[in-house]
């Protein structure tokens, strides 16, 4: 066994599990990165993963691996940077434990993330949202479940992992109705519910008659929905919604699109971005700025207040007293 194996094992059992108490999603993402990297290194060097040394994973091989992700696997810059962050984390853990490889480690840590373009977020208009919510056939069990899930997602903006992780006792439908979730970064938060969502969830829970700790949106067998299952049901109902609202076809509707839709609804209602950041569970309001860029209404209102070139400002004229009286009624 080479020096890489105990470092890799310690990275997952000591650094991630014991020291950082990383979430299952983080551990899974780092695991997948390491599996892809070791498989790529095996093809390049001809060595089995258990025979690879830390010296084999030099900056040249890591650079080739990142290029492979983009060109052969079709990964975008965001995914490429996430894989690089996992590699950097592994090599930072290795630095004090393998000082003989300090040069290789420092060269790998010097590989910069790729700068990427930030696309304007995609979201659904009110008409498109109504068409999506009407798509599930509520004469079936799956249709009623999907309708409740889509409505909750559009209203609260929960992430997929938060939706699938909800238990029945997380939905509080009495006074001050809200749903509690354990979100990204191990942060708990509570999101208020509208009257429509409360009525839908009450009807769904009455039909489900679940155990208190059972999933709020289970499979027919009673297990938790997977991320892929939620993505498939959103895509299926979005395709059905195209029949009544053709503009849905122009958008790639994913579970994250529903999260963006919730944020845009709050923004257009005049909610401050700092409140939207708390609502969505963002680290800070900076992340929420993307919704300001996406909202053309706010930009059009700003444009309307700007004096156009080549025009003279209008002269203020007080309103007629009779009209002012009528306006005050």
PDB file of C-alpha atoms in Angstrom:
ATOM      1  CA  UNK A   1       0.000   0.000   0.000  1.00  0.00           C
ATOM      2  CA  UNK A   2       1.335   3.424  -0.960  1.00  0.00           C
ATOM      3  CA  UNK A   3       1.299   6.727   0.920  1.00  0.00           C
ATOM      4  CA  UNK A   4      -1.888   7.849  -0.858  1.00  0.00           C
ATOM      5  CA  UNK A   5      -4.211   5.187   0.595  1.00  0.00           C
ATOM      6  CA  UNK A   6      -3.869   6.084   4.313  1.00  0.00           C
ATOM      7  CA  UNK A   7      -4.082   9.810   3.497  1.00  0.00           C
ATOM      8  CA  UNK A   8      -7.265   9.286   1.498  1.00  0.00           C
ATOM      9  CA  UNK A   9      -8.773   7.125   4.220  1.00  0.00           C
ATOM     10  CA  UNK A  10      -7.873   9.640   6.926  1.00  0.00           C
ATOM     11  CA  UNK A  11      -9.280  12.486   4.842  1.00  0.00           C
ATOM     12  CA  UNK A  12     -12.747  10.903   4.849  1.00  0.00           C
ATOM     13  CA  UNK A  13     -12.778   9.375   8.336  1.00  0.00           C
ATOM     14  CA  UNK A  14     -10.813  12.032  10.248  1.00  0.00           C
ATOM     15  CA  UNK A  15     -11.104  15.346   8.391  1.00  0.00           C
ATOM     16  CA  UNK A  16     -14.593  15.143   6.901  1.00  0.00           C
ATOM     17  CA  UNK A  17     -16.421  12.892   9.364  1.00  0.00           C
ATOM     18  CA  UNK A  18     -14.800  13.773  12.706  1.00  0.00           C
ATOM     19  CA  UNK A  19     -13.316  17.258  12.382  1.00  0.00           C
ATOM     20  CA  UNK A  20     -15.662  18.996   9.945  1.00  0.00           C
ATOM     21  CA  UNK A  21     -18.743  16.805  10.514  1.00  0.00           C
ATOM     22  CA  UNK A  22     -19.487  17.174   6.821  1.00  0.00           C
ATOM     23  CA  UNK A  23     -22.998  16.508   5.575  1.00  0.00           C
ATOM     24  CA  UNK A  24     -23.761  13.303   3.640  1.00  0.00           C
ATOM     25  CA  UNK A  25     -24.091  15.369   0.443  1.00  0.00           C
ATOM     26  CA  UNK A  26     -20.600  16.841   0.912  1.00  0.00           C
ATOM     27  CA  UNK A  27     -19.079  13.432   1.641  1.00  0.00           C
ATOM     28  CA  UNK A  28     -20.785  11.980  -1.441  1.00  0.00           C
ATOM     29  CA  UNK A  29     -19.525  14.822  -3.661  1.00  0.00           C
ATOM     30  CA  UNK A  30     -15.928  14.425  -2.420  1.00  0.00           C
ATOM     31  CA  UNK A  31     -16.162  10.645  -2.772  1.00  0.00           C
ATOM     32  CA  UNK A  32     -17.322  10.924  -6.377  1.00  0.00           C
ATOM     33  CA  UNK A  33     -14.482  13.337  -7.160  1.00  0.00           C
ATOM     34  CA  UNK A  34     -11.885  10.962  -5.709  1.00  0.00           C
ATOM     35  CA  UNK A  35     -13.325   7.999  -7.612  1.00  0.00           C
ATOM     36  CA  UNK A  36     -13.225   9.916 -10.883  1.00  0.00           C
ATOM     37  CA  UNK A  37      -9.679  11.125 -10.191  1.00  0.00           C
ATOM     38  CA  UNK A  38      -8.344   7.672  -9.285  1.00  0.00           C
ATOM     39  CA  UNK A  39      -9.965   6.100 -12.353  1.00  0.00           C
ATOM     40  CA  UNK A  40      -8.444   8.789 -14.570  1.00  0.00           C
ATOM     41  CA  UNK A  41      -5.015   8.351 -12.941  1.00  0.00           C
ATOM     42  CA  UNK A  42      -5.238   4.596 -13.467  1.00  0.00           C
ATOM     43  CA  UNK A  43      -5.823   5.099 -17.195  1.00  0.00           C
ATOM     44  CA  UNK A  44      -2.940   7.583 -17.429  1.00  0.00           C
ATOM     45  CA  UNK A  45      -0.350   5.732 -15.351  1.00  0.00           C
ATOM     46  CA  UNK A  46      -1.399   2.108 -15.742  1.00  0.00           C
ATOM     47  CA  UNK A  47      -1.342   1.677 -11.956  1.00  0.00           C
ATOM     48  CA  UNK A  48      -4.199   0.291  -9.899  1.00  0.00           C
ATOM     49  CA  UNK A  49      -5.693   2.872  -7.509  1.00  0.00           C
ATOM     50  CA  UNK A  50      -4.234   1.030  -4.494  1.00  0.00           C
ATOM     51  CA  UNK A  51      -0.735   1.345  -6.062  1.00  0.00           C
ATOM     52  CA  UNK A  52      -0.942   5.050  -6.813  1.00  0.00           C
ATOM     53  CA  UNK A  53       1.326   7.392  -4.887  1.00  0.00           C
ATOM     54  CA  UNK A  54       0.687  11.009  -4.001  1.00  0.00           C
ATOM     55  CA  UNK A  55       3.541  11.858  -6.364  1.00  0.00           C
ATOM     56  CA  UNK A  56       1.549  10.348  -9.244  1.00  0.00           C
ATOM     57  CA  UNK A  57      -1.167  12.970  -8.714  1.00  0.00           C
ATOM     58  CA  UNK A  58       0.985  15.901  -9.721  1.00  0.00           C
ATOM     59  CA  UNK A  59      -0.188  19.229 -11.146  1.00  0.00           C
ATOM     60  CA  UNK A  60       0.096  17.977 -14.728  1.00  0.00           C
ATOM     61  CA  UNK A  61      -2.188  15.003 -14.049  1.00  0.00           C
ATOM     62  CA  UNK A  62      -4.695  17.104 -12.075  1.00  0.00           C
ATOM     63  CA  UNK A  63      -4.757  19.644 -14.911  1.00  0.00           C
ATOM     64  CA  UNK A  64      -5.368  16.869 -17.440  1.00  0.00           C
ATOM     65  CA  UNK A  65      -8.116  15.496 -15.188  1.00  0.00           C
ATOM     66  CA  UNK A  66      -9.885  18.865 -15.093  1.00  0.00           C
ATOM     67  CA  UNK A  67      -9.632  19.137 -18.878  1.00  0.00           C
ATOM     68  CA  UNK A  68     -11.047  15.604 -19.160  1.00  0.00           C
ATOM     69  CA  UNK A  69     -14.045  16.643 -17.043  1.00  0.00           C
ATOM     70  CA  UNK A  70     -14.855  19.505 -19.390  1.00  0.00           C
ATOM     71  CA  UNK A  71     -14.107  17.904 -22.755  1.00  0.00           C
ATOM     72  CA  UNK A  72     -14.987  14.221 -22.307  1.00  0.00           C
ATOM     73  CA  UNK A  73     -17.602  14.354 -19.547  1.00  0.00           C
ATOM     74  CA  UNK A  74     -19.153  17.648 -20.681  1.00  0.00           C
ATOM     75  CA  UNK A  75     -18.954  19.292 -17.249  1.00  0.00           C
ATOM     76  CA  UNK A  76     -19.331  23.043 -16.996  1.00  0.00           C
ATOM     77  CA  UNK A  77     -17.094  25.459 -15.143  1.00  0.00           C
ATOM     78  CA  UNK A  78     -19.129  25.212 -11.925  1.00  0.00           C
ATOM     79  CA  UNK A  79     -18.751  21.429 -11.747  1.00  0.00           C
ATOM     80  CA  UNK A  80     -15.092  21.659 -12.713  1.00  0.00           C
ATOM     81  CA  UNK A  81     -14.467  24.149  -9.908  1.00  0.00           C
ATOM     82  CA  UNK A  82     -16.355  21.988  -7.394  1.00  0.00           C
ATOM     83  CA  UNK A  83     -14.167  18.989  -8.294  1.00  0.00           C
ATOM     84  CA  UNK A  84     -11.046  21.128  -7.974  1.00  0.00           C
ATOM     85  CA  UNK A  85     -12.185  22.359  -4.547  1.00  0.00           C
ATOM     86  CA  UNK A  86     -12.465  18.734  -3.390  1.00  0.00           C
ATOM     87  CA  UNK A  87      -8.958  17.983  -4.711  1.00  0.00           C
ATOM     88  CA  UNK A  88      -7.579  21.087  -2.979  1.00  0.00           C
ATOM     89  CA  UNK A  89      -9.188  20.011   0.292  1.00  0.00           C
ATOM     90  CA  UNK A  90      -7.569  16.573   0.021  1.00  0.00           C
ATOM     91  CA  UNK A  91      -4.131  18.032  -0.708  1.00  0.00           C
ATOM     92  CA  UNK A  92      -4.376  20.534   2.153  1.00  0.00           C
ATOM     93  CA  UNK A  93      -5.043  17.588   4.455  1.00  0.00           C
ATOM     94  CA  UNK A  94      -2.058  15.747   2.952  1.00  0.00           C
ATOM     95  CA  UNK A  95       0.406  18.650   3.302  1.00  0.00           C
ATOM     96  CA  UNK A  96       1.462  18.129   6.951  1.00  0.00           C
ATOM     97  CA  UNK A  97       1.218  14.344   6.634  1.00  0.00           C
ATOM     98  CA  UNK A  98       3.428  13.969   3.571  1.00  0.00           C
ATOM     99  CA  UNK A  99       6.112  16.695   3.789  1.00  0.00           C
ATOM    100  CA  UNK A 100       8.282  14.792   1.315  1.00  0.00           C
ATOM    101  CA  UNK A 101       5.715  15.681  -1.354  1.00  0.00           C
ATOM    102  CA  UNK A 102       5.550  19.371  -0.449  1.00  0.00           C
ATOM    103  CA  UNK A 103       6.536  20.501  -3.953  1.00  0.00           C
ATOM    104  CA  UNK A 104       3.826  18.423  -5.657  1.00  0.00           C
ATOM    105  CA  UNK A 105       1.213  19.508  -3.111  1.00  0.00           C
ATOM    106  CA  UNK A 106       2.039  23.207  -3.473  1.00  0.00           C
ATOM    107  CA  UNK A 107       1.818  22.983  -7.271  1.00  0.00           C
ATOM    108  CA  UNK A 108      -1.607  21.312  -7.111  1.00  0.00           C
ATOM    109  CA  UNK A 109      -2.873  23.870  -4.583  1.00  0.00           C
ATOM    110  CA  UNK A 110      -1.740  26.629  -6.959  1.00  0.00           C
ATOM    111  CA  UNK A 111      -4.146  25.466  -9.704  1.00  0.00           C
ATOM    112  CA  UNK A 112      -6.754  28.257  -9.881  1.00  0.00           C
ATOM    113  CA  UNK A 113     -10.504  27.818 -10.304  1.00  0.00           C
ATOM    114  CA  UNK A 114     -11.947  28.637 -13.693  1.00  0.00           C
ATOM    115  CA  UNK A 115     -13.685  31.966 -14.003  1.00  0.00           C
ATOM    116  CA  UNK A 116     -17.191  31.368 -15.253  1.00  0.00           C
ATOM    117  CA  UNK A 117     -20.009  33.349 -16.752  1.00  0.00           C
ATOM    118  CA  UNK A 118     -23.079  33.790 -14.611  1.00  0.00           C
ATOM    119  CA  UNK A 119     -26.208  33.160 -16.623  1.00  0.00           C
ATOM    120  CA  UNK A 120     -29.438  34.979 -15.804  1.00  0.00           C
ATOM    121  CA  UNK A 121     -31.528  32.714 -13.606  1.00  0.00           C
ATOM    122  CA  UNK A 122     -34.526  31.003 -15.145  1.00  0.00           C
ATOM    123  CA  UNK A 123     -37.865  31.230 -13.365  1.00  0.00           C
ATOM    124  CA  UNK A 124     -41.560  30.741 -14.086  1.00  0.00           C
ATOM    125  CA  UNK A 125     -44.064  33.525 -14.595  1.00  0.00           C
ATOM    126  CA  UNK A 126     -47.351  33.385 -12.621  1.00  0.00           C
ATOM    127  CA  UNK A 127     -49.159  31.923 -15.666  1.00  0.00           C
ATOM    128  CA  UNK A 128     -46.460  29.270 -16.117  1.00  0.00           C
ATOM    129  CA  UNK A 129     -46.547  28.456 -12.402  1.00  0.00           C
ATOM    130  CA  UNK A 130     -50.317  27.976 -12.505  1.00  0.00           C
ATOM    131  CA  UNK A 131     -49.984  25.664 -15.517  1.00  0.00           C
ATOM    132  CA  UNK A 132     -47.330  23.579 -13.756  1.00  0.00           C
ATOM    133  CA  UNK A 133     -49.376  23.244 -10.563  1.00  0.00           C
ATOM    134  CA  UNK A 134     -52.440  22.208 -12.587  1.00  0.00           C
ATOM    135  CA  UNK A 135     -50.514  19.548 -14.528  1.00  0.00           C
ATOM    136  CA  UNK A 136     -50.569  16.669 -11.980  1.00  0.00           C
ATOM    137  CA  UNK A 137     -53.795  14.707 -12.272  1.00  0.00           C
ATOM    138  CA  UNK A 138     -55.255  14.829  -8.786  1.00  0.00           C
ATOM    139  CA  UNK A 139     -57.474  11.808  -9.372  1.00  0.00           C
ATOM    140  CA  UNK A 140     -54.441   9.597  -8.591  1.00  0.00           C
ATOM    141  CA  UNK A 141     -52.324   9.208  -5.430  1.00  0.00           C
ATOM    142  CA  UNK A 142     -49.138  10.187  -7.250  1.00  0.00           C
ATOM    143  CA  UNK A 143     -50.833  13.221  -8.779  1.00  0.00           C
ATOM    144  CA  UNK A 144     -51.989  14.501  -5.390  1.00  0.00           C
ATOM    145  CA  UNK A 145     -48.541  13.951  -3.905  1.00  0.00           C
ATOM    146  CA  UNK A 146     -46.829  15.700  -6.813  1.00  0.00           C
ATOM    147  CA  UNK A 147     -49.229  18.651  -6.664  1.00  0.00           C
ATOM    148  CA  UNK A 148     -48.556  19.143  -2.946  1.00  0.00           C
ATOM    149  CA  UNK A 149     -44.796  18.868  -3.488  1.00  0.00           C
ATOM    150  CA  UNK A 150     -44.755  21.333  -6.403  1.00  0.00           C
ATOM    151  CA  UNK A 151     -46.914  23.838  -4.536  1.00  0.00           C
ATOM    152  CA  UNK A 152     -44.686  23.678  -1.455  1.00  0.00           C
ATOM    153  CA  UNK A 153     -41.550  24.045  -3.598  1.00  0.00           C
ATOM    154  CA  UNK A 154     -42.860  27.063  -5.517  1.00  0.00           C
ATOM    155  CA  UNK A 155     -44.090  28.804  -2.351  1.00  0.00           C
ATOM    156  CA  UNK A 156     -41.140  28.117  -0.029  1.00  0.00           C
ATOM    157  CA  UNK A 157     -38.171  27.815  -2.416  1.00  0.00           C
ATOM    158  CA  UNK A 158     -36.799  24.768  -0.598  1.00  0.00           C
ATOM    159  CA  UNK A 159     -33.864  22.924  -2.152  1.00  0.00           C
ATOM    160  CA  UNK A 160     -34.400  19.391  -3.481  1.00  0.00           C
ATOM    161  CA  UNK A 161     -32.512  17.852  -0.560  1.00  0.00           C
ATOM    162  CA  UNK A 162     -34.650  19.881   1.846  1.00  0.00           C
ATOM    163  CA  UNK A 163     -37.881  18.769   0.182  1.00  0.00           C
ATOM    164  CA  UNK A 164     -36.952  15.093   0.182  1.00  0.00           C
ATOM    165  CA  UNK A 165     -35.697  15.345   3.766  1.00  0.00           C
ATOM    166  CA  UNK A 166     -38.972  16.696   5.159  1.00  0.00           C
ATOM    167  CA  UNK A 167     -40.766  14.526   7.680  1.00  0.00           C
ATOM    168  CA  UNK A 168     -44.464  14.839   8.414  1.00  0.00           C
ATOM    169  CA  UNK A 169     -43.811  16.491  11.786  1.00  0.00           C
ATOM    170  CA  UNK A 170     -41.876  19.261   9.987  1.00  0.00           C
ATOM    171  CA  UNK A 171     -45.142  20.677   8.622  1.00  0.00           C
ATOM    172  CA  UNK A 172     -46.784  22.826  11.333  1.00  0.00           C
ATOM    173  CA  UNK A 173     -50.266  23.677  10.067  1.00  0.00           C
ATOM    174  CA  UNK A 174     -51.857  25.229  13.157  1.00  0.00           C
ATOM    175  CA  UNK A 175     -51.442  28.828  14.298  1.00  0.00           C
ATOM    176  CA  UNK A 176     -48.525  30.468  12.521  1.00  0.00           C
ATOM    177  CA  UNK A 177     -48.257  27.704   9.877  1.00  0.00           C
ATOM    178  CA  UNK A 178     -44.738  26.962   8.689  1.00  0.00           C
ATOM    179  CA  UNK A 179     -42.446  24.189   7.576  1.00  0.00           C
ATOM    180  CA  UNK A 180     -39.120  23.462   9.248  1.00  0.00           C
ATOM    181  CA  UNK A 181     -36.159  22.033   7.359  1.00  0.00           C
ATOM    182  CA  UNK A 182     -32.547  21.115   7.977  1.00  0.00           C
ATOM    183  CA  UNK A 183     -30.791  22.920   5.156  1.00  0.00           C
ATOM    184  CA  UNK A 184     -27.420  23.369   3.536  1.00  0.00           C
ATOM    185  CA  UNK A 185     -24.573  24.079   5.923  1.00  0.00           C
ATOM    186  CA  UNK A 186     -26.434  22.237   8.716  1.00  0.00           C
ATOM    187  CA  UNK A 187     -28.683  25.275   9.255  1.00  0.00           C
ATOM    188  CA  UNK A 188     -32.256  24.831  10.482  1.00  0.00           C
ATOM    189  CA  UNK A 189     -34.833  27.320   9.288  1.00  0.00           C
ATOM    190  CA  UNK A 190     -38.585  27.806   9.341  1.00  0.00           C
ATOM    191  CA  UNK A 191     -40.523  29.079   6.326  1.00  0.00           C
ATOM    192  CA  UNK A 192     -44.100  30.405   6.660  1.00  0.00           C
ATOM    193  CA  UNK A 193     -46.867  28.888   4.571  1.00  0.00           C
ATOM    194  CA  UNK A 194     -49.717  30.515   2.670  1.00  0.00           C
ATOM    195  CA  UNK A 195     -53.338  29.541   3.221  1.00  0.00           C
ATOM    196  CA  UNK A 196     -53.427  27.662  -0.099  1.00  0.00           C
ATOM    197  CA  UNK A 197     -50.380  25.596   0.824  1.00  0.00           C
ATOM    198  CA  UNK A 198     -51.769  24.860   4.292  1.00  0.00           C
ATOM    199  CA  UNK A 199     -55.069  23.585   2.857  1.00  0.00           C
ATOM    200  CA  UNK A 200     -53.275  21.396   0.330  1.00  0.00           C
ATOM    201  CA  UNK A 201     -50.935  19.891   2.934  1.00  0.00           C
ATOM    202  CA  UNK A 202     -53.801  19.227   5.345  1.00  0.00           C
ATOM    203  CA  UNK A 203     -55.672  17.334   2.650  1.00  0.00           C
ATOM    204  CA  UNK A 204     -52.515  15.412   1.713  1.00  0.00           C
ATOM    205  CA  UNK A 205     -51.650  14.470   5.311  1.00  0.00           C
ATOM    206  CA  UNK A 206     -55.232  13.365   5.969  1.00  0.00           C
ATOM    207  CA  UNK A 207     -54.962  10.965   3.047  1.00  0.00           C
ATOM    208  CA  UNK A 208     -51.427   9.854   3.876  1.00  0.00           C
ATOM    209  CA  UNK A 209     -52.030   9.127   7.594  1.00  0.00           C
ATOM    210  CA  UNK A 210     -48.289   8.769   8.036  1.00  0.00           C
ATOM    211  CA  UNK A 211     -46.048   8.045  10.971  1.00  0.00           C
ATOM    212  CA  UNK A 212     -44.840  11.234  12.657  1.00  0.00           C
ATOM    213  CA  UNK A 213     -41.268  10.622  11.494  1.00  0.00           C
ATOM    214  CA  UNK A 214     -42.282   9.364   8.053  1.00  0.00           C
ATOM    215  CA  UNK A 215     -41.408  11.344   4.894  1.00  0.00           C
ATOM    216  CA  UNK A 216     -43.837  14.089   3.942  1.00  0.00           C
ATOM    217  CA  UNK A 217     -43.582  13.116   0.266  1.00  0.00           C
ATOM    218  CA  UNK A 218     -42.955   9.358   0.207  1.00  0.00           C
ATOM    219  CA  UNK A 219     -42.755   6.836  -2.571  1.00  0.00           C
ATOM    220  CA  UNK A 220     -45.695   4.453  -2.922  1.00  0.00           C
ATOM    221  CA  UNK A 221     -43.697   1.940  -0.855  1.00  0.00           C
ATOM    222  CA  UNK A 222     -43.236   4.500   1.930  1.00  0.00           C
ATOM    223  CA  UNK A 223     -39.580   5.410   1.354  1.00  0.00           C
ATOM    224  CA  UNK A 224     -38.094   8.826   0.683  1.00  0.00           C
ATOM    225  CA  UNK A 225     -38.053  10.253  -2.813  1.00  0.00           C
ATOM    226  CA  UNK A 226     -34.598  10.520  -4.349  1.00  0.00           C
ATOM    227  CA  UNK A 227     -33.228  13.666  -5.960  1.00  0.00           C
ATOM    228  CA  UNK A 228     -33.518  12.015  -9.381  1.00  0.00           C
ATOM    229  CA  UNK A 229     -37.151  11.100  -8.733  1.00  0.00           C
ATOM    230  CA  UNK A 230     -38.031  14.722  -7.933  1.00  0.00           C
ATOM    231  CA  UNK A 231     -36.203  15.915 -11.044  1.00  0.00           C
ATOM    232  CA  UNK A 232     -38.131  13.421 -13.177  1.00  0.00           C
ATOM    233  CA  UNK A 233     -41.540  14.353 -11.774  1.00  0.00           C
ATOM    234  CA  UNK A 234     -40.841  18.081 -12.247  1.00  0.00           C
ATOM    235  CA  UNK A 235     -39.768  17.464 -15.863  1.00  0.00           C
ATOM    236  CA  UNK A 236     -42.840  15.278 -16.499  1.00  0.00           C
ATOM    237  CA  UNK A 237     -45.325  17.835 -15.220  1.00  0.00           C
ATOM    238  CA  UNK A 238     -43.516  20.699 -16.966  1.00  0.00           C
ATOM    239  CA  UNK A 239     -43.920  18.827 -20.250  1.00  0.00           C
ATOM    240  CA  UNK A 240     -47.633  18.392 -19.515  1.00  0.00           C
ATOM    241  CA  UNK A 241     -47.954  22.098 -18.658  1.00  0.00           C
ATOM    242  CA  UNK A 242     -46.787  23.039 -22.157  1.00  0.00           C
ATOM    243  CA  UNK A 243     -50.219  22.109 -23.522  1.00  0.00           C
ATOM    244  CA  UNK A 244     -51.920  24.967 -21.645  1.00  0.00           C
ATOM    245  CA  UNK A 245     -48.955  27.354 -21.437  1.00  0.00           C
ATOM    246  CA  UNK A 246     -46.626  27.005 -24.464  1.00  0.00           C
ATOM    247  CA  UNK A 247     -44.014  29.382 -23.000  1.00  0.00           C
ATOM    248  CA  UNK A 248     -43.029  26.653 -20.511  1.00  0.00           C
ATOM    249  CA  UNK A 249     -41.448  24.809 -23.435  1.00  0.00           C
ATOM    250  CA  UNK A 250     -38.869  27.568 -23.811  1.00  0.00           C
ATOM    251  CA  UNK A 251     -37.514  26.953 -20.302  1.00  0.00           C
ATOM    252  CA  UNK A 252     -35.532  24.123 -18.772  1.00  0.00           C
ATOM    253  CA  UNK A 253     -37.742  23.526 -15.743  1.00  0.00           C
ATOM    254  CA  UNK A 254     -35.883  21.828 -12.885  1.00  0.00           C
ATOM    255  CA  UNK A 255     -36.469  21.733  -9.127  1.00  0.00           C
ATOM    256  CA  UNK A 256     -34.054  24.663  -8.806  1.00  0.00           C
ATOM    257  CA  UNK A 257     -36.222  26.641 -11.247  1.00  0.00           C
ATOM    258  CA  UNK A 258     -39.000  26.406  -8.665  1.00  0.00           C
ATOM    259  CA  UNK A 259     -36.617  27.802  -6.045  1.00  0.00           C
ATOM    260  CA  UNK A 260     -35.805  30.721  -8.368  1.00  0.00           C
ATOM    261  CA  UNK A 261     -39.541  31.225  -8.945  1.00  0.00           C
ATOM    262  CA  UNK A 262     -40.172  31.570  -5.210  1.00  0.00           C
ATOM    263  CA  UNK A 263     -37.366  34.125  -4.920  1.00  0.00           C
ATOM    264  CA  UNK A 264     -38.635  36.178  -7.858  1.00  0.00           C
ATOM    265  CA  UNK A 265     -42.170  36.188  -6.423  1.00  0.00           C
ATOM    266  CA  UNK A 266     -40.843  37.617  -3.165  1.00  0.00           C
ATOM    267  CA  UNK A 267     -38.715  40.187  -4.991  1.00  0.00           C
ATOM    268  CA  UNK A 268     -41.609  41.414  -7.126  1.00  0.00           C
ATOM    269  CA  UNK A 269     -43.730  41.736  -3.996  1.00  0.00           C
ATOM    270  CA  UNK A 270     -41.204  44.279  -2.720  1.00  0.00           C
ATOM    271  CA  UNK A 271     -39.379  42.012  -0.258  1.00  0.00           C
ATOM    272  CA  UNK A 272     -35.878  43.183   0.657  1.00  0.00           C
ATOM    273  CA  UNK A 273     -33.053  40.979  -0.654  1.00  0.00           C
ATOM    274  CA  UNK A 274     -31.717  40.404   2.872  1.00  0.00           C
ATOM    275  CA  UNK A 275     -35.069  38.878   3.822  1.00  0.00           C
ATOM    276  CA  UNK A 276     -35.062  36.750   0.652  1.00  0.00           C
ATOM    277  CA  UNK A 277     -31.581  35.515   1.597  1.00  0.00           C
ATOM    278  CA  UNK A 278     -32.907  34.416   5.004  1.00  0.00           C
ATOM    279  CA  UNK A 279     -35.960  32.847   3.339  1.00  0.00           C
ATOM    280  CA  UNK A 280     -33.822  30.771   0.955  1.00  0.00           C
ATOM    281  CA  UNK A 281     -31.135  29.900   3.499  1.00  0.00           C
ATOM    282  CA  UNK A 282     -28.340  31.786   1.715  1.00  0.00           C
ATOM    283  CA  UNK A 283     -25.130  32.599   3.573  1.00  0.00           C
ATOM    284  CA  UNK A 284     -25.614  36.287   2.822  1.00  0.00           C
ATOM    285  CA  UNK A 285     -27.589  38.721   0.668  1.00  0.00           C
ATOM    286  CA  UNK A 286     -24.803  38.810  -1.948  1.00  0.00           C
ATOM    287  CA  UNK A 287     -25.988  35.486  -3.376  1.00  0.00           C
ATOM    288  CA  UNK A 288     -29.483  36.922  -3.759  1.00  0.00           C
ATOM    289  CA  UNK A 289     -28.293  39.737  -6.036  1.00  0.00           C
ATOM    290  CA  UNK A 290     -28.696  37.438  -9.078  1.00  0.00           C
ATOM    291  CA  UNK A 291     -32.463  37.884  -8.799  1.00  0.00           C
ATOM    292  CA  UNK A 292     -32.136  41.652  -9.156  1.00  0.00           C
ATOM    293  CA  UNK A 293     -30.319  41.057 -12.467  1.00  0.00           C
ATOM    294  CA  UNK A 294     -33.077  38.716 -13.647  1.00  0.00           C
ATOM    295  CA  UNK A 295     -36.014  40.994 -12.888  1.00  0.00           C
ATOM    296  CA  UNK A 296     -36.712  43.239 -15.877  1.00  0.00           C
ATOM    297  CA  UNK A 297     -39.585  44.942 -14.031  1.00  0.00           C
ATOM    298  CA  UNK A 298     -37.226  46.590 -11.541  1.00  0.00           C
ATOM    299  CA  UNK A 299     -34.957  47.736 -14.366  1.00  0.00           C
ATOM    300  CA  UNK A 300     -37.903  49.111 -16.351  1.00  0.00           C
ATOM    301  CA  UNK A 301     -39.098  51.059 -13.307  1.00  0.00           C
ATOM    302  CA  UNK A 302     -35.626  52.544 -12.900  1.00  0.00           C
ATOM    303  CA  UNK A 303     -35.569  53.488 -16.589  1.00  0.00           C
ATOM    304  CA  UNK A 304     -38.944  55.213 -16.287  1.00  0.00           C
ATOM    305  CA  UNK A 305     -37.498  57.530 -13.642  1.00  0.00           C
ATOM    306  CA  UNK A 306     -34.572  58.582 -15.855  1.00  0.00           C
ATOM    307  CA  UNK A 307     -34.913  61.650 -18.097  1.00  0.00           C
ATOM    308  CA  UNK A 308     -34.519  60.587 -21.700  1.00  0.00           C
ATOM    309  CA  UNK A 309     -31.815  62.281 -23.849  1.00  0.00           C
ATOM    310  CA  UNK A 310     -33.045  65.190 -25.958  1.00  0.00           C
ATOM    311  CA  UNK A 311     -36.090  65.904 -23.801  1.00  0.00           C
ATOM    312  CA  UNK A 312     -36.739  68.680 -21.341  1.00  0.00           C
ATOM    313  CA  UNK A 313     -38.005  67.966 -17.840  1.00  0.00           C
ATOM    314  CA  UNK A 314     -41.709  68.575 -17.423  1.00  0.00           C
ATOM    315  CA  UNK A 315     -42.900  71.499 -15.328  1.00  0.00           C
ATOM    316  CA  UNK A 316     -44.719  70.616 -12.131  1.00  0.00           C
ATOM    317  CA  UNK A 317     -48.380  71.542 -12.220  1.00  0.00           C
ATOM    318  CA  UNK A 318     -50.489  71.256  -9.080  1.00  0.00           C
ATOM    319  CA  UNK A 319     -53.587  69.090  -9.510  1.00  0.00           C
ATOM    320  CA  UNK A 320     -57.004  70.631  -9.873  1.00  0.00           C
ATOM    321  CA  UNK A 321     -58.610  70.997  -6.470  1.00  0.00           C
ATOM    322  CA  UNK A 322     -61.738  69.122  -7.503  1.00  0.00           C
ATOM    323  CA  UNK A 323     -59.700  66.244  -8.977  1.00  0.00           C
ATOM    324  CA  UNK A 324     -57.515  66.221  -5.883  1.00  0.00           C
ATOM    325  CA  UNK A 325     -60.661  65.856  -3.765  1.00  0.00           C
ATOM    326  CA  UNK A 326     -61.856  62.914  -5.865  1.00  0.00           C
ATOM    327  CA  UNK A 327     -58.409  61.283  -5.695  1.00  0.00           C
ATOM    328  CA  UNK A 328     -58.458  61.510  -1.918  1.00  0.00           C
ATOM    329  CA  UNK A 329     -61.695  59.514  -1.616  1.00  0.00           C
TER     330      UNK A 329
END
